[in-house]
XYZ file of C-alpha atoms in Angstrom:
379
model
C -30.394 98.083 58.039
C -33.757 100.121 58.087
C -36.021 99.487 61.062
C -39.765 99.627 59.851
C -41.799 102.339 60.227
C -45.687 102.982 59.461
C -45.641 104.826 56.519
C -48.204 106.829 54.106
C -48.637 105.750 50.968
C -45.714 106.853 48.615
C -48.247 108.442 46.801
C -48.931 110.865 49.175
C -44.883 111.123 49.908
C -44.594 113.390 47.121
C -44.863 117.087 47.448
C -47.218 119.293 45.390
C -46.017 121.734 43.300
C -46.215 125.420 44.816
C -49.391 127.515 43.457
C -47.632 130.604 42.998
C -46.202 131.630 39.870
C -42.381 131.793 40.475
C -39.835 129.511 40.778
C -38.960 126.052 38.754
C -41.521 123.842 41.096
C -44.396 125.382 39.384
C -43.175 127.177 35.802
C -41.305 123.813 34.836
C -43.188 121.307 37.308
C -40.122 119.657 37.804
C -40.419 118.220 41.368
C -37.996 117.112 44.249
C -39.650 114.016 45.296
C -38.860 111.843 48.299
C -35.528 110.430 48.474
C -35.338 107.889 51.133
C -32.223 106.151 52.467
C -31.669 102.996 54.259
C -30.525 104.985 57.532
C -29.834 108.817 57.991
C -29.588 110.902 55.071
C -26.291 113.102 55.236
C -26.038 116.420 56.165
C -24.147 117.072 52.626
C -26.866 115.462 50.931
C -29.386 117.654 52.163
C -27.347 120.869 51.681
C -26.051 120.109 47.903
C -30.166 119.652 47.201
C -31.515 122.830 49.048
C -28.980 124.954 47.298
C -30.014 123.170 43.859
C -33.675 123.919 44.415
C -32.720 127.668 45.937
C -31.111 128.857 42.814
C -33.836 128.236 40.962
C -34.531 130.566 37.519
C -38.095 132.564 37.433
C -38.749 132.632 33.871
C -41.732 135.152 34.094
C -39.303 137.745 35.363
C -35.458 136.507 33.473
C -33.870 137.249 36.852
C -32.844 134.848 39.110
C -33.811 134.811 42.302
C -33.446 132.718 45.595
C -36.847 130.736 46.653
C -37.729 128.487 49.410
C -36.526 125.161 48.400
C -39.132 122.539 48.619
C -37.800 118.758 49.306
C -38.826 115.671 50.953
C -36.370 113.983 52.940
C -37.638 110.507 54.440
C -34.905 108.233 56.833
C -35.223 105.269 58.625
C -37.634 104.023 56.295
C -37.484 101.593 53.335
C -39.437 102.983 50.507
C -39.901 99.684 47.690
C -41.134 100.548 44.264
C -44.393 98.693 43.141
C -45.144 100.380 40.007
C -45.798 97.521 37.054
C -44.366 97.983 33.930
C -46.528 98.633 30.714
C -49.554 96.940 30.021
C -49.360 94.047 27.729
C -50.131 90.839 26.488
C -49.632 87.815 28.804
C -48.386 84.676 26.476
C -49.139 82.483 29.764
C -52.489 83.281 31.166
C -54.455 80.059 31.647
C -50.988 77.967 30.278
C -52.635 75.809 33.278
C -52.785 71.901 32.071
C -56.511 70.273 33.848
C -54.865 67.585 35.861
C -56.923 67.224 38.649
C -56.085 65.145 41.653
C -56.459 61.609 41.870
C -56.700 58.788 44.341
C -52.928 58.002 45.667
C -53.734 54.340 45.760
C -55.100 53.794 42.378
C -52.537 56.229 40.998
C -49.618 54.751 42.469
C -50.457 51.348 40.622
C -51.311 52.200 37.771
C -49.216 55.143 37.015
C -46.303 56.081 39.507
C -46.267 59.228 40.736
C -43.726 60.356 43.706
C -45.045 63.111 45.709
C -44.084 66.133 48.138
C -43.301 67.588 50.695
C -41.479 64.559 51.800
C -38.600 63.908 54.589
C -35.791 65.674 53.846
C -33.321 64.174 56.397
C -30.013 63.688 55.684
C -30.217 59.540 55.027
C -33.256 59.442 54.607
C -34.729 57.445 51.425
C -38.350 57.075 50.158
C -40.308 54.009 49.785
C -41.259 54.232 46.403
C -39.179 52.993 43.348
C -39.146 55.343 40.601
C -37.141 55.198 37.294
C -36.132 58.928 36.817
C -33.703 61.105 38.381
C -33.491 64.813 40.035
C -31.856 67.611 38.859
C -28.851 67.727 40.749
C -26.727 71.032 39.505
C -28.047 74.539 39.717
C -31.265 75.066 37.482
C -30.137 78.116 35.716
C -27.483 75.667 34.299
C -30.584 73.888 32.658
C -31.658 76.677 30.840
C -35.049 76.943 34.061
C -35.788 80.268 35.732
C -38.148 80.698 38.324
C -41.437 81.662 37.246
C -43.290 82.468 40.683
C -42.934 82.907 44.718
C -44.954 81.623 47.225
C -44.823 80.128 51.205
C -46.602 78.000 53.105
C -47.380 78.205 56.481
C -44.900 76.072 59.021
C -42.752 73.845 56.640
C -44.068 71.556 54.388
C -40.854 69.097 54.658
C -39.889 67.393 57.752
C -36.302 67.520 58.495
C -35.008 66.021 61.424
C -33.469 68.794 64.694
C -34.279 71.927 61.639
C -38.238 72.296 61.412
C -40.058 69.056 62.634
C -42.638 67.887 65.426
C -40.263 69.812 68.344
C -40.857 73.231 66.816
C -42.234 76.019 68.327
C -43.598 79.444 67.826
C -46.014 82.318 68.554
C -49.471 80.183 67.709
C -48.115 76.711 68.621
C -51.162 74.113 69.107
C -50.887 70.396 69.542
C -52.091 68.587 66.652
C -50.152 65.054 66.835
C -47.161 65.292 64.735
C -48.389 68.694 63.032
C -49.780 71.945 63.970
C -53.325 73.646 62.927
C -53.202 77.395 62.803
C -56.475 79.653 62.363
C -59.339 78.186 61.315
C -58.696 77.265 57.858
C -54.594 77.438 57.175
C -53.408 74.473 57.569
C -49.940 74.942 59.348
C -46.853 72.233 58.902
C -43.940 71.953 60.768
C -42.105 74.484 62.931
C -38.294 75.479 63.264
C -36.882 75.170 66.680
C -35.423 78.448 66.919
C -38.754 80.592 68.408
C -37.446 82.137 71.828
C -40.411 83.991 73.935
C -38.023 85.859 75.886
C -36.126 87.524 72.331
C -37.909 90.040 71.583
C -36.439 89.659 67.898
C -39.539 86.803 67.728
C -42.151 88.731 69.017
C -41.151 93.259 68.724
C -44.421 94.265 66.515
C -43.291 95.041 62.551
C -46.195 97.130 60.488
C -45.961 95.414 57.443
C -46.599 97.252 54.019
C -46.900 94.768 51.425
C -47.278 90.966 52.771
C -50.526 90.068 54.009
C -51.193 87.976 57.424
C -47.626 87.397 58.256
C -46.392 86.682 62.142
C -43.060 87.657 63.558
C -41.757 84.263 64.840
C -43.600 81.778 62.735
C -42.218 79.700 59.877
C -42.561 79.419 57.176
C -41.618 77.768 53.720
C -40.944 79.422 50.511
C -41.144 77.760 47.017
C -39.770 78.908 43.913
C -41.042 77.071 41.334
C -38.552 77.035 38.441
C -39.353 76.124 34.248
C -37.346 75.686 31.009
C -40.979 76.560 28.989
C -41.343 80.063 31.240
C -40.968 83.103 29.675
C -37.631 83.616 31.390
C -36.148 87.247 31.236
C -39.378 89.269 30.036
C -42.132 91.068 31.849
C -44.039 87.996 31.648
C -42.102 86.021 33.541
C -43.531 85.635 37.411
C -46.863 84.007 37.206
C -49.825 83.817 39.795
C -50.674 80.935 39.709
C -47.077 79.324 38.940
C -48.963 76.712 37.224
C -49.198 79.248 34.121
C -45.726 80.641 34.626
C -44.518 76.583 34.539
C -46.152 75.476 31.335
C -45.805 78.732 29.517
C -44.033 77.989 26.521
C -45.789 75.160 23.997
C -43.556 72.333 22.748
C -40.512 72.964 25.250
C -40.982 70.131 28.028
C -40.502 66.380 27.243
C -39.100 65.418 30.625
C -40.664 66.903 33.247
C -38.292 65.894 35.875
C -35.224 67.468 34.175
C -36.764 70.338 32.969
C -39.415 71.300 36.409
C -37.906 71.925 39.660
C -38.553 73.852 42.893
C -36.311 75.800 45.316
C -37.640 75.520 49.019
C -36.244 77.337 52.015
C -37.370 77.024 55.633
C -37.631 79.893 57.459
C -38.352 82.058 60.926
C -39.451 85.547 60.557
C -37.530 88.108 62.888
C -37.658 91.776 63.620
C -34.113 92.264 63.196
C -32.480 94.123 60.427
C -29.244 91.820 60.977
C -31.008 89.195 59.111
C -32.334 91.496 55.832
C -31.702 90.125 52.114
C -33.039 92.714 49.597
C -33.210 89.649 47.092
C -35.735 86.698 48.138
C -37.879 87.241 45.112
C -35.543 86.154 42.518
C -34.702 82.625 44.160
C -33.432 81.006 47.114
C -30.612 82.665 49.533
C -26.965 80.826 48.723
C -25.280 82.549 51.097
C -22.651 81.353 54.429
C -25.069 78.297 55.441
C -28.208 79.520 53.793
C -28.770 77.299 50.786
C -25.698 74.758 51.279
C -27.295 71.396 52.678
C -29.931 70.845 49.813
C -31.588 67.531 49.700
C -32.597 66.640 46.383
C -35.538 64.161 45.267
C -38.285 64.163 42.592
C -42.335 64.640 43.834
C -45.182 66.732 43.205
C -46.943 69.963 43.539
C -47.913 70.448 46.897
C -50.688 72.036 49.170
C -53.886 71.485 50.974
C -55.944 70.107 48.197
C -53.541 66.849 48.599
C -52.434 64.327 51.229
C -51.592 60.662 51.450
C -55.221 59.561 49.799
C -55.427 62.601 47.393
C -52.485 63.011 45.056
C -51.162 65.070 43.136
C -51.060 64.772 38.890
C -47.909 67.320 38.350
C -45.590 64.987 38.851
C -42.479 63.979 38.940
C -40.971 67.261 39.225
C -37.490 67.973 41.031
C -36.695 69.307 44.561
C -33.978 71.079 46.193
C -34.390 71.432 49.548
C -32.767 73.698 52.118
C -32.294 71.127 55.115
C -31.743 73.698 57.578
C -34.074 76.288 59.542
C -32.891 79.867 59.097
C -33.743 83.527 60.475
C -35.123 85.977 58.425
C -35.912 89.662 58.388
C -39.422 90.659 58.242
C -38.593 93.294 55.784
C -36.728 91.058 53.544
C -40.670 88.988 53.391
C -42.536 92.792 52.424
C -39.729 93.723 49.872
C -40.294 90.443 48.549
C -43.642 90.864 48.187
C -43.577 94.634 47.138
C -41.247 92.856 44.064
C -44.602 90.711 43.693
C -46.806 93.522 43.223
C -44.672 94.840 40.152
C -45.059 92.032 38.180
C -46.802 92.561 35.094
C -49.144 89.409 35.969
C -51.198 90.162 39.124
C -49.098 87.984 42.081
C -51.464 88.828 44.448
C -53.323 85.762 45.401
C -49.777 84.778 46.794
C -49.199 87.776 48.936
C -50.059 85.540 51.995
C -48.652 82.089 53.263
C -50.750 78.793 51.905
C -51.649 76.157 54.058
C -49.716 72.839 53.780
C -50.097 69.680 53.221
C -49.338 66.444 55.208
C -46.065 65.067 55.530
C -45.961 62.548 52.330
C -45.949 58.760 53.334
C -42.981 56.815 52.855
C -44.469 54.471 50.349
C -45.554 57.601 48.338
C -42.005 59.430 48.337
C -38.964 58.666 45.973
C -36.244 56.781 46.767
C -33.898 58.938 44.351
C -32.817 61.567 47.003
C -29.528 62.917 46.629
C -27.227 65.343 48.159
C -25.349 68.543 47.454
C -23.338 70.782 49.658
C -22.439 74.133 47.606
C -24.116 77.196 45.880
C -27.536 76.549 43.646
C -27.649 80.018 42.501
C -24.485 82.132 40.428
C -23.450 85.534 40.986
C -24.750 88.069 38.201
């Protein structure tokens, strides 16, 4: 895989075209732009293009001639494409219902609403009785895509030896059975796998497109998924997901069959061995990543909520990864570099979220279920 580089803007990767009058770089302003490769660039390559761009035709003159070939060869870097597509209406802009928060207590007894993140542990059940169901197959086999990305930082969930109160990692601080990072991101739980003395956890990676990201911290990524998105069209990815959820008019009747979320736990590495090109479009099914999912029904999550405040968007389904797993740091920017060519502006999730408190037992489902194979089909 690529090792990261700092880079100049692609927009200044391209060449100008030559201000003199001959040759097909200025009389046809066709030009060789950068071509970049994920590792060297072969010597064939190279040769096939300069002797493409040498035997180029000088049209004021209706000889051909030989002129110095102009091209742009970058290696060792990955180059991701951020360019949005046309301009256009937006079906789901402010598709956001007003369901404010609401006082758990109250809530829970006079309308019953699970929340999350909740314990995730394999055995583990919730406290609080609930008459619906999760979704317990794939969600593209419910006619749901995913309609937005976004991570929190530290995990959410709590799941037992994975990411729970024994984690470490590069800003570790005590804060009883949670940790408090900067001074107003709330951090969750950490994965156990943070080693000081690898420098894999700690080698410096210039990143390009995320924003305030840490080599060695976790964190956890959510893809919320909808059957009312606007699945397969320009419009689909929303910022915020709320929009992208609740797109459509007069498609949900059962919010916990027809809602869900993908969440994956994860520590960021500089190390190309753990790269996956694909984290934008859902969550990684692949050897152990995405094979122990815990399934349950809650809420939305986030700061704004904990075991007092609750959550309105609820019940909605869960499948959760159980276990930690390494990550590339370049797998996190191309992910986010996907973000940025949306047609709906993704930015105010270019960063990690805080997270909220562990969820309560007596506030957390006891409908969790279990599933040990793929949630996400080859295409």
């Amino acid at each position: 895989m690529c090792p990261s580089t700092t880079m100049e803007n692609e927009s200044k990767s391209i060449a100008a075209p030559s201000s003199s009058g001959s040759g097909l770089l200025s009389n046809n302003k066709v030009l060789v732009a950068s071509i970049a490769f994920c590792g060297a660039v072969t010597v064939a390559s190279v040769a096939s293009l300069a002797a493409v761009a040498a035997k180029t035709a000088n049209t004021n003159s209706g000889t051909t001639s030989a002129v110095e070939p102009t091209i742009i060869v970058n290696t060792g870097d990955q180059i991701y494409g951020t360019a949005k597509p046309p301009i256009g209406e937006n079906p789901c802009e402010g598709k956001k219902p007003d369901l404010p928060n609401y006082d758990c207590v109250v809530g829970a007894i006079t309308d019953v609403k699970p929340q999350a993140g909740g314990n995730v542990t394999k055995g583990y059940k919730g406290g609080m009785e609930v008459d619906h169901v999760p979704i317990t197959t794939p969600y593209w086999q419910n006619k749901m895509c995913p309609v937005n990305v976004h991570w929190h930082l530290g995990a959410e969930h709590y799941s037992a030896g994975q990411y729970d109160e024994f984690g470490t990692g590069p800003s570790f601080t005590s804060n009883g059975d949670r940790r408090l990072a900067g001074d107003d991101v709330r951090g969750g739980f950490q994965c156990r796998n943070y080693d000081v003395n690898d420098e894999k956890y700690s080698k410096p990676y210039v990143w390009e497109h995320c924003v305030d990201m840490k080599i060695g911290e976790t964190y956890e990524v959510h893809w919320p998924h909808s059957a009312a998105g606007q699945c397969g069209t320009p419009n689909q990815y929303q910022t915020p997901f709320y929009d992208g959820v609740f797109c459509t008019d007069g498609v949900l009747t059962d919010t916990a069959a027809q809602i869900g979320v993908q969440a994956q736990v994860f520590t960021i590495v500089n190390d190309e061995a753990y790269y996956y090109p694909d984290m934008f479009r859902g969550m990684i099914v692949d050897g152990e990543y995405g094979q122990d999912i815990a399934m349950y029904t809650g809420s939305t999550t986030g700061t704004s909520r904990d075991n007092e405040v609750c959550s309105q968007y609820s019940p909605i389904t869960w499948q959760v990864d159980r276990k930690c797993h390494l990550i590339s740091a370049s797998s996190f920017d191309k992910m986010c570099a996907d973000m940025k060519a949306q047609r709906d502006d993704m930015s105010d999730d270019l960063y990690a979220h805080g997270s909220r408190e562990l969820v309560a037992d007596e506030l957390t489902a006891n409908n969790q279920a279990n599933r040990n194979r793929a949630l996400r089909a080859s295409k």
